[in-house]
Amino acid sequence: MKKISLLLILLSAALLVTGCGKEEKKETKNIEGNLNDIIEKVYKDLPEDHTPSGLSNIELNDENIADYIGTKDIEYKEAIARESMIGAIAHSVILIRTEKDADIASMKETILENVNPRKWVCVGVEKEDVIIKNKGDLLIVIIIEDEVGRKSISEGFDKLS
């Protein structure tokens, strides 16, 4: 009788632990809005003395996206890049809105493997200083030589809601 009672207690405990072990799927909120407006928010707190001259937004498409992220083998809806149009300044920020069911982790790996952080003449960024992260379906690639600028842009992206 004691063996049966012990068996029932162990079985109940196993079921209880299994039931409590369910992992809830986190819903990641997508950042809504126009990419040009979103990039303005990302740059909002960038100190003026760390803002390169001649920054311009460039719409990216299948014909030019590889020039910015090293590949066009990703699933995306839209993308823009912000770069300095004056001189050789290692400053490139790319926003990519992914397709609904895109494998974002795989996209980040693909971009990191293929991006050229030394694409400028005489200047560049070390590979380990390239930042790639996402919020929901929005992915950002930060390739900035200036550490203060790189950190500020990254924090600006983190503040998006």
Coordinates of C-alpha atoms in Angstrom, one line a residue:
M1 CA 0.0 0.0 0.0
K2 CA 2.9 2.4 0.8
K3 CA 4.5 1.7 -2.5
I4 CA 1.3 2.5 -4.4
S5 CA 0.9 5.7 -2.4
L6 CA 4.5 6.7 -3.1
L7 CA 4.0 6.0 -6.8
L8 CA 0.9 8.2 -6.9
I9 CA 2.7 11.0 -5.1
L10 CA 5.7 10.8 -7.5
L11 CA 3.4 10.7 -10.5
S12 CA 1.4 13.7 -9.2
A13 CA 4.7 15.7 -8.6
A14 CA 5.9 14.8 -12.1
L15 CA 2.6 16.1 -13.6
L16 CA 2.8 19.2 -11.5
V17 CA 6.3 20.0 -12.6
T18 CA 5.5 19.4 -16.2
G19 CA 2.5 21.6 -16.1
C20 CA 4.5 24.5 -14.5
G21 CA 7.2 24.1 -17.0
K22 CA 5.2 25.5 -19.9
E23 CA 7.0 28.4 -21.5
E24 CA 4.9 31.3 -22.4
K25 CA 5.7 32.7 -25.8
K26 CA 6.7 36.4 -25.5
E27 CA 5.0 38.7 -27.9
T28 CA 7.5 41.1 -29.3
K29 CA 5.9 44.4 -30.2
N30 CA 6.6 45.7 -33.7
I31 CA 7.7 49.3 -34.1
E32 CA 5.1 51.0 -36.3
G33 CA 5.7 53.9 -38.6
N34 CA 7.7 55.1 -41.6
L35 CA 11.3 54.2 -41.6
N36 CA 12.4 57.8 -42.1
D37 CA 10.5 58.9 -39.0
I38 CA 11.8 55.9 -37.0
I39 CA 15.4 56.7 -37.9
E40 CA 14.9 60.3 -36.7
K41 CA 13.8 58.9 -33.3
V42 CA 16.9 56.7 -33.2
Y43 CA 19.1 59.7 -33.8
K44 CA 17.3 62.0 -31.4
D45 CA 19.8 61.8 -28.6
L46 CA 23.0 61.6 -30.7
P47 CA 25.3 64.4 -29.4
E48 CA 25.8 67.1 -32.0
D49 CA 29.6 66.9 -31.8
H50 CA 29.3 63.2 -32.7
T51 CA 26.9 63.7 -35.6
P52 CA 28.7 63.5 -39.0
S53 CA 28.1 66.2 -41.6
G54 CA 25.9 65.5 -44.6
L55 CA 23.8 62.6 -43.3
S56 CA 21.4 61.4 -45.8
N57 CA 18.8 58.6 -45.9
I58 CA 19.0 56.2 -48.8
E59 CA 16.1 53.9 -49.8
L60 CA 17.4 50.4 -50.1
N61 CA 16.0 47.8 -52.6
D62 CA 17.1 44.5 -54.2
E63 CA 19.6 46.4 -56.4
N64 CA 21.5 48.2 -53.8
I65 CA 21.0 46.5 -50.4
A66 CA 24.0 44.3 -50.8
D67 CA 26.2 47.4 -50.9
Y68 CA 25.1 48.2 -47.4
I69 CA 24.7 44.8 -45.7
G70 CA 26.8 42.6 -47.9
T71 CA 23.9 40.4 -49.1
K72 CA 20.5 40.5 -50.7
D73 CA 19.6 37.1 -49.5
I74 CA 17.2 38.2 -46.7
E75 CA 13.5 38.5 -46.5
Y76 CA 12.5 42.2 -46.0
K77 CA 9.6 44.5 -46.8
E78 CA 11.5 47.8 -46.8
A79 CA 14.9 49.2 -45.8
I80 CA 16.8 52.5 -45.5
A81 CA 20.4 53.4 -44.7
R82 CA 21.7 56.7 -43.2
E83 CA 25.2 57.6 -44.2
S84 CA 27.4 60.7 -44.4
M85 CA 27.6 62.0 -48.0
I86 CA 30.7 64.1 -47.2
G87 CA 34.2 62.6 -46.9
A88 CA 35.4 59.2 -45.7
I89 CA 33.4 58.9 -42.5
A90 CA 32.7 55.4 -41.2
H91 CA 29.1 55.9 -40.3
S92 CA 26.3 53.7 -41.6
V93 CA 23.0 52.9 -39.9
I94 CA 20.6 50.5 -41.7
L95 CA 16.9 49.9 -40.7
I96 CA 15.2 46.8 -42.2
R97 CA 11.6 45.9 -41.8
T98 CA 11.4 42.2 -42.2
E99 CA 8.7 40.1 -43.7
K100 CA 6.1 38.8 -41.2
D101 CA 7.5 35.3 -40.6
A102 CA 11.1 36.0 -41.4
D103 CA 13.8 34.1 -39.4
I104 CA 15.3 37.2 -37.8
A105 CA 18.1 35.3 -36.0
S106 CA 19.2 33.8 -39.2
M107 CA 19.1 37.2 -40.9
K108 CA 21.3 38.7 -38.3
E109 CA 23.8 35.9 -38.7
T110 CA 23.8 36.3 -42.5
I111 CA 24.3 40.1 -42.3
L112 CA 27.1 39.8 -39.7
E113 CA 28.9 37.2 -41.9
N114 CA 28.6 39.3 -45.1
V115 CA 28.6 43.0 -44.1
N116 CA 31.8 44.9 -44.9
P117 CA 32.6 47.3 -42.0
R118 CA 35.6 48.6 -44.0
K119 CA 33.8 49.7 -47.1
W120 CA 35.1 53.3 -46.9
V121 CA 38.4 54.5 -48.2
C122 CA 40.9 54.8 -45.4
V123 CA 38.5 54.3 -42.6
G124 CA 36.4 51.5 -41.2
V125 CA 34.9 49.7 -38.2
E126 CA 36.2 46.5 -36.6
K127 CA 33.9 43.5 -37.2
E128 CA 33.3 43.1 -33.4
D129 CA 32.0 46.8 -33.2
V130 CA 29.2 46.1 -35.7
I131 CA 25.9 46.1 -33.9
I132 CA 22.9 44.1 -35.2
K133 CA 19.7 43.8 -33.2
N134 CA 16.0 43.9 -33.6
K135 CA 12.7 44.9 -32.0
G136 CA 9.9 42.9 -33.4
D137 CA 10.1 43.0 -37.2
L138 CA 12.5 45.9 -37.2
L139 CA 16.2 45.2 -37.6
I140 CA 19.0 47.7 -37.2
V141 CA 22.6 47.4 -38.4
I142 CA 25.0 50.0 -36.8
I143 CA 28.4 50.4 -38.4
I144 CA 29.9 53.5 -36.7
E145 CA 33.5 54.1 -36.0
D146 CA 32.8 56.7 -33.2
E147 CA 32.1 54.8 -30.0
V148 CA 29.9 57.5 -28.5
G149 CA 27.9 57.7 -31.7
R150 CA 27.6 53.9 -31.9
K151 CA 26.4 53.7 -28.3
S152 CA 24.0 56.6 -28.7
I153 CA 22.3 55.1 -31.8
S154 CA 22.1 51.7 -30.2
E155 CA 20.4 53.2 -27.1
G156 CA 18.1 55.3 -29.3
F157 CA 17.0 52.1 -31.0
D158 CA 16.4 50.4 -27.6
K159 CA 14.1 53.3 -26.6
L160 CA 11.8 52.8 -29.5
S161 CA 8.3 51.7 -28.6

